[in-house]
Amino acid sequence: MTVENGTSGSRAVELEIGGKRRIFDIDDPKLPDWISDKALISGGYPYDKKLDNSLYESELKTLQIELVKAQTFLKDSGKRVMALFEGRDAAGKGGTIFAIHAYLNPRTARVVALTKPTETEAGQWYFQRYVTHFPTKGEIVLFDRSWYNRAGVEPVMGFCTPEQHKHFLKVTPTFEQLIVDDGIHFFKFWLNIGREMQLKRFHDRAHDPLKVWKLSPMDIAALNRWSDYSDKRDLMLDKTHTKTSPWTVVRANDKRRARLNIIRHILLSLDYAGKDIKAIGTIDDKILGFGPDAFKS
């Protein structure tokens, strides 16, 4: 629940974390120690330090060179790639997409981040507004959130009925099988973060004038619905993880490790001219897993 903390206009939320009641005031410029001390290791994260930034920048550049090579091959061959990026608010979806897209030719690589449906779109087949953004030959399309809104935020926040949610989980594997059968290289990424890390990132956004636009009233409203989001995530993974359209689950408390391993997974999954396996490197299986049993928190 939201509580008053004595400061006019401030937002404070009472949370239960680790069996303790905590007050989180996002407007207080000082991040509480109970968040800062546990943010990185929250949710069972396996590392207690971020990846060194100089190492990250070096490895990222190498992988981005491989992405450019892969894009050139896709353009020449007419192959199509589509990737969905899902996760809780502040999981790092946008930053990961930016790292992938940064040096790609924008003529054949697009980012799709749709707003809430219009009245017309709300009356259409649920998947219709997404299908219009699917890749044409030689194109890469990266979805910053997708039709999986109906598996998470919509049922949690009451934006769809229980029947609509149930129907979505039933028909989505069939819908995605059609995507794969049409020859699209299809990736689904769930970026998983711990609760304290989410609070830290929300706080960072609230006090950074360049990122404050990323924090919405709905983010605050959802703070006490962590367990509900977890339940819906687990159900989504259970019902929509299939052999042909699997969920890749990424421990994302350290954005650097998450981005590198996501890009590696994409590159290792594609065949393209000039592919340098040694440069791509190997997946860290402490960071990247698959399906409903991966890294629950």
Short mmCIF file of C-alpha atoms in Angstrom, two decimals:
data_model
loop_
_atom_site.label_atom_id
_atom_site.label_comp_id
_atom_site.label_asym_id
_atom_site.label_seq_id
_atom_site.Cartn_x
_atom_site.Cartn_y
_atom_site.Cartn_z
CA MET A 1 0.00 0.00 0.00
CA THR A 2 0.98 3.65 -0.42
CA VAL A 3 1.58 5.54 2.81
CA GLU A 4 2.20 9.14 3.79
CA ASN A 5 5.68 9.88 5.02
CA GLY A 6 5.17 13.46 6.06
CA THR A 7 6.61 15.10 2.96
CA SER A 8 4.12 16.88 0.75
CA GLY A 9 3.77 15.25 -2.65
CA SER A 10 6.15 12.38 -1.93
CA ARG A 11 5.43 8.75 -2.75
CA ALA A 12 6.13 6.05 -0.21
CA VAL A 13 5.16 2.40 -0.40
CA GLU A 14 5.06 -0.16 2.38
CA LEU A 15 6.50 -3.45 1.13
CA GLU A 16 7.02 -6.89 2.60
CA ILE A 17 10.45 -8.17 1.61
CA GLY A 18 12.19 -11.15 3.16
CA GLY A 19 9.57 -11.36 5.89
CA LYS A 20 10.12 -7.73 6.92
CA ARG A 21 7.94 -4.67 6.41
CA ARG A 22 9.87 -1.94 4.63
CA ILE A 23 9.04 1.63 3.64
CA PHE A 24 10.34 2.56 0.21
CA ASP A 25 10.15 6.27 -0.58
CA ILE A 26 11.18 6.70 -4.17
CA ASP A 27 11.34 10.49 -3.75
CA ASP A 28 14.02 10.30 -1.05
CA PRO A 29 17.31 10.98 -2.86
CA LYS A 30 19.16 8.53 -0.61
CA LEU A 31 18.75 4.90 -1.56
CA PRO A 32 18.19 2.78 1.59
CA ASP A 33 21.00 0.42 2.58
CA TRP A 34 18.62 -2.55 2.60
CA ILE A 35 18.25 -2.02 -1.14
CA SER A 36 21.77 -0.98 -2.14
CA ASP A 37 23.44 -3.78 -0.16
CA LYS A 38 21.35 -6.53 -1.74
CA ALA A 39 20.42 -5.23 -5.18
CA LEU A 40 23.02 -7.09 -7.24
CA ILE A 41 22.63 -10.43 -5.44
CA SER A 42 18.84 -10.24 -5.15
CA GLY A 43 16.80 -13.02 -6.68
CA GLY A 44 19.62 -15.52 -6.30
CA TYR A 45 21.99 -13.72 -8.65
CA PRO A 46 25.24 -15.76 -8.82
CA TYR A 47 27.77 -12.90 -8.91
CA ASP A 48 28.53 -10.31 -6.25
CA LYS A 49 30.25 -7.88 -8.62
CA LYS A 50 29.34 -6.47 -12.00
CA LEU A 51 31.40 -7.47 -15.00
CA ASP A 52 34.35 -5.10 -15.40
CA ASN A 53 33.28 -2.29 -17.71
CA SER A 54 36.42 -2.30 -19.86
CA LEU A 55 36.03 -6.03 -20.44
CA TYR A 56 32.35 -5.53 -21.21
CA GLU A 57 33.03 -2.78 -23.76
CA SER A 58 35.70 -4.89 -25.47
CA GLU A 59 33.52 -8.00 -25.69
CA LEU A 60 30.47 -6.00 -26.75
CA LYS A 61 32.35 -4.43 -29.66
CA THR A 62 33.49 -7.88 -30.83
CA LEU A 63 29.93 -9.18 -30.70
CA GLN A 64 28.55 -6.10 -32.46
CA ILE A 65 30.99 -6.75 -35.32
CA GLU A 66 29.54 -10.25 -35.57
CA LEU A 67 26.01 -8.80 -35.56
CA VAL A 68 26.91 -6.60 -38.53
CA LYS A 69 28.22 -9.65 -40.37
CA ALA A 70 25.05 -11.56 -39.55
CA GLN A 71 22.87 -8.67 -40.77
CA THR A 72 24.74 -8.54 -44.08
CA PHE A 73 24.14 -12.25 -44.59
CA LEU A 74 20.46 -11.92 -43.70
CA LYS A 75 20.06 -9.10 -46.19
CA ASP A 76 21.78 -11.07 -48.95
CA SER A 77 19.92 -14.31 -48.22
CA GLY A 78 16.50 -12.85 -47.43
CA LYS A 79 16.34 -14.62 -44.07
CA ARG A 80 14.27 -13.01 -41.32
CA VAL A 81 14.92 -12.62 -37.58
CA MET A 82 12.45 -11.59 -34.89
CA ALA A 83 13.18 -11.31 -31.16
CA LEU A 84 10.88 -10.46 -28.27
CA PHE A 85 12.22 -8.90 -25.08
CA GLU A 86 10.06 -9.31 -22.00
CA GLY A 87 10.57 -8.85 -18.27
CA ARG A 88 9.46 -6.81 -15.31
CA ASP A 89 9.68 -3.03 -15.49
CA ALA A 90 13.35 -1.94 -15.32
CA ALA A 91 14.63 -5.40 -16.28
CA GLY A 92 16.86 -3.90 -18.97
CA LYS A 93 14.92 -4.66 -22.13
CA GLY A 94 15.48 -1.30 -23.82
CA GLY A 95 19.20 -1.18 -23.06
CA THR A 96 19.69 -4.70 -24.39
CA ILE A 97 17.86 -3.84 -27.59
CA PHE A 98 19.98 -0.70 -27.95
CA ALA A 99 23.20 -2.74 -27.59
CA ILE A 100 22.02 -5.12 -30.33
CA HIS A 101 20.73 -2.42 -32.68
CA ALA A 102 23.46 0.21 -32.18
CA TYR A 103 25.58 -0.53 -35.26
CA LEU A 104 23.08 -2.32 -37.45
CA ASN A 105 21.85 -0.77 -40.67
CA PRO A 106 18.51 0.82 -39.69
CA ARG A 107 17.12 0.12 -43.15
CA THR A 108 16.88 -3.58 -42.32
CA ALA A 109 16.79 -3.55 -38.52
CA ARG A 110 13.81 -2.14 -36.63
CA VAL A 111 12.75 -1.73 -33.02
CA VAL A 112 9.03 -2.05 -32.26
CA ALA A 113 7.73 -0.57 -28.99
CA LEU A 114 3.97 -0.21 -29.21
CA THR A 115 1.85 1.99 -26.97
CA LYS A 116 -1.48 0.84 -25.58
CA PRO A 117 -3.94 -0.24 -28.29
CA THR A 118 -6.21 2.28 -29.94
CA GLU A 119 -9.96 1.79 -29.85
CA THR A 120 -9.78 0.22 -33.31
CA GLU A 121 -6.92 -2.09 -32.36
CA ALA A 122 -8.70 -3.15 -29.17
CA GLY A 123 -11.55 -4.43 -31.32
CA GLN A 124 -9.31 -6.50 -33.59
CA TRP A 125 -7.85 -9.98 -33.29
CA TYR A 126 -5.43 -9.63 -30.38
CA PHE A 127 -2.30 -10.45 -32.39
CA GLN A 128 -3.24 -8.29 -35.37
CA ARG A 129 -1.42 -5.08 -34.46
CA TYR A 130 1.78 -7.02 -33.83
CA VAL A 131 1.67 -9.02 -37.06
CA THR A 132 1.81 -5.80 -39.11
CA HIS A 133 5.31 -5.22 -37.72
CA PHE A 134 6.73 -8.65 -38.56
CA PRO A 135 9.96 -8.70 -40.60
CA THR A 136 10.09 -8.78 -44.37
CA LYS A 137 12.89 -10.59 -46.19
CA GLY A 138 16.38 -9.75 -44.96
CA GLU A 139 15.09 -7.86 -41.93
CA ILE A 140 15.65 -7.97 -38.17
CA VAL A 141 12.81 -6.84 -35.89
CA LEU A 142 13.26 -6.41 -32.13
CA PHE A 143 10.11 -6.11 -29.99
CA ASP A 144 10.41 -4.09 -26.78
CA ARG A 145 7.47 -5.87 -25.15
CA SER A 146 5.05 -7.79 -27.30
CA TRP A 147 1.82 -9.76 -27.31
CA TYR A 148 2.99 -11.14 -23.97
CA ASN A 149 1.51 -8.07 -22.32
CA ARG A 150 -1.57 -10.29 -22.10
CA ALA A 151 0.38 -12.83 -20.04
CA GLY A 152 1.71 -10.33 -17.48
CA VAL A 153 0.77 -6.70 -17.03
CA GLU A 154 -2.77 -7.07 -18.42
CA PRO A 155 -4.03 -9.78 -16.03
CA VAL A 156 -2.08 -8.37 -13.07
CA MET A 157 -3.40 -4.83 -13.51
CA GLY A 158 -6.90 -5.85 -14.60
CA PHE A 159 -6.59 -4.79 -18.25
CA CYS A 160 -7.99 -8.09 -19.54
CA THR A 161 -10.48 -10.64 -18.26
CA PRO A 162 -9.46 -14.01 -16.78
CA GLU A 163 -11.06 -15.63 -19.83
CA GLN A 164 -8.98 -13.52 -22.22
CA HIS A 165 -5.82 -14.40 -20.29
CA LYS A 166 -6.64 -18.13 -20.34
CA HIS A 167 -7.43 -18.01 -24.06
CA PHE A 168 -4.17 -16.22 -24.79
CA LEU A 169 -2.10 -18.90 -23.07
CA LYS A 170 -3.99 -21.59 -24.98
CA VAL A 171 -3.61 -20.18 -28.50
CA THR A 172 -0.18 -18.52 -28.35
CA PRO A 173 1.89 -21.69 -28.94
CA THR A 174 -0.11 -22.34 -32.13
CA PHE A 175 0.33 -18.73 -33.25
CA GLU A 176 4.08 -18.90 -32.67
CA GLN A 177 4.36 -22.23 -34.45
CA LEU A 178 3.05 -20.46 -37.55
CA ILE A 179 5.85 -17.89 -37.20
CA VAL A 180 8.50 -20.59 -37.03
CA ASP A 181 6.91 -22.62 -39.82
CA ASP A 182 7.10 -19.58 -42.08
CA GLY A 183 10.88 -19.61 -41.72
CA ILE A 184 11.39 -16.71 -39.31
CA HIS A 185 14.25 -17.13 -36.84
CA PHE A 186 12.27 -16.48 -33.67
CA PHE A 187 13.69 -15.63 -30.22
CA LYS A 188 11.89 -14.98 -26.93
CA PHE A 189 13.88 -13.48 -24.04
CA TRP A 190 12.66 -13.07 -20.48
CA LEU A 191 14.97 -10.76 -18.49
CA ASN A 192 14.75 -11.74 -14.83
CA ILE A 193 15.73 -9.37 -12.01
CA GLY A 194 15.54 -9.48 -8.23
CA ARG A 195 13.18 -7.32 -6.24
CA GLU A 196 15.81 -5.09 -4.64
CA MET A 197 17.40 -4.56 -8.05
CA GLN A 198 14.09 -3.39 -9.46
CA LEU A 199 13.68 -0.95 -6.58
CA LYS A 200 17.20 0.37 -7.13
CA ARG A 201 16.57 0.93 -10.82
CA PHE A 202 13.26 2.66 -10.14
CA HIS A 203 15.04 4.92 -7.66
CA ASP A 204 17.82 5.63 -10.18
CA ARG A 205 15.23 6.62 -12.76
CA ALA A 206 13.35 8.88 -10.37
CA HIS A 207 16.52 10.89 -9.69
CA ASP A 208 18.04 10.98 -13.17
CA PRO A 209 16.60 13.77 -15.37
CA LEU A 210 17.57 11.79 -18.48
CA LYS A 211 15.70 8.66 -17.35
CA VAL A 212 12.81 9.98 -15.29
CA TRP A 213 10.47 9.52 -18.27
CA LYS A 214 10.95 5.76 -17.90
CA LEU A 215 9.21 5.76 -14.50
CA SER A 216 5.42 5.69 -14.72
CA PRO A 217 2.64 5.82 -12.10
CA MET A 218 1.89 2.21 -13.05
CA ASP A 219 5.41 1.22 -11.95
CA ILE A 220 4.63 2.54 -8.48
CA ALA A 221 1.19 0.94 -8.45
CA ALA A 222 2.72 -2.44 -9.30
CA LEU A 223 5.27 -2.43 -6.47
CA ASN A 224 3.03 -4.44 -4.16
CA ARG A 225 2.16 -6.95 -6.88
CA TRP A 226 5.54 -8.66 -7.13
CA SER A 227 4.15 -12.09 -6.24
CA ASP A 228 1.27 -11.75 -8.67
CA TYR A 229 3.69 -10.88 -11.47
CA SER A 230 5.84 -13.86 -10.47
CA ASP A 231 2.84 -16.20 -10.61
CA LYS A 232 1.81 -14.92 -14.03
CA ARG A 233 5.37 -15.18 -15.32
CA ASP A 234 5.67 -18.77 -14.16
CA LEU A 235 2.35 -19.69 -15.76
CA MET A 236 3.37 -17.95 -18.99
CA LEU A 237 6.66 -19.83 -19.15
CA ASP A 238 4.93 -23.12 -18.41
CA LYS A 239 2.24 -22.70 -21.07
CA THR A 240 4.20 -21.01 -23.88
CA HIS A 241 7.68 -22.56 -23.69
CA THR A 242 7.83 -25.01 -26.59
CA LYS A 243 10.52 -26.89 -28.47
CA THR A 244 10.17 -24.68 -31.54
CA SER A 245 9.63 -21.35 -29.74
CA PRO A 246 11.45 -21.68 -26.41
CA TRP A 247 11.84 -19.03 -23.75
CA THR A 248 15.41 -17.96 -23.08
CA VAL A 249 15.51 -16.78 -19.45
CA VAL A 250 18.30 -14.35 -18.55
CA ARG A 251 19.49 -13.35 -15.11
CA ALA A 252 19.73 -9.61 -15.69
CA ASN A 253 20.76 -7.96 -12.40
CA ASP A 254 24.05 -7.16 -14.14
CA LYS A 255 23.03 -5.60 -17.44
CA ARG A 256 26.50 -6.15 -18.91
CA ARG A 257 26.52 -9.92 -18.49
CA ALA A 258 22.90 -10.12 -19.63
CA ARG A 259 23.51 -8.21 -22.86
CA LEU A 260 26.62 -10.15 -23.81
CA ASN A 261 24.99 -13.52 -23.26
CA ILE A 262 21.83 -12.57 -25.14
CA ILE A 263 23.85 -11.43 -28.15
CA ARG A 264 25.98 -14.58 -27.99
CA HIS A 265 22.86 -16.73 -27.96
CA ILE A 266 21.44 -14.98 -31.03
CA LEU A 267 24.71 -15.24 -32.95
CA LEU A 268 25.32 -18.88 -32.04
CA SER A 269 21.79 -19.71 -33.21
CA LEU A 270 22.28 -18.19 -36.68
CA ASP A 271 24.30 -19.45 -39.62
CA TYR A 272 26.00 -16.64 -41.53
CA ALA A 273 29.03 -16.10 -43.71
CA GLY A 274 32.26 -15.33 -41.87
CA LYS A 275 30.94 -16.45 -38.48
CA ASP A 276 33.76 -16.38 -35.91
CA ILE A 277 32.87 -18.87 -33.18
CA LYS A 278 35.96 -18.01 -31.15
CA ALA A 279 35.09 -14.29 -31.20
CA ILE A 280 31.52 -14.99 -30.12
CA GLY A 281 32.65 -17.02 -27.14
CA THR A 282 30.57 -19.28 -24.91
CA ILE A 283 27.34 -18.80 -23.02
CA ASP A 284 27.51 -18.36 -19.24
CA ASP A 285 24.98 -20.93 -18.04
CA LYS A 286 24.76 -19.12 -14.71
CA ILE A 287 23.23 -16.20 -16.60
CA LEU A 288 21.25 -17.82 -19.39
CA GLY A 289 18.81 -20.72 -19.08
CA PHE A 290 15.71 -22.05 -20.78
CA GLY A 291 12.08 -22.60 -19.91
CA PRO A 292 9.94 -22.54 -16.78
CA ASP A 293 12.51 -24.04 -14.42
CA ALA A 294 15.23 -21.46 -15.12
CA PHE A 295 16.13 -19.03 -12.35
CA LYS A 296 12.80 -18.63 -10.61
CA SER A 297 12.65 -15.72 -8.13
#
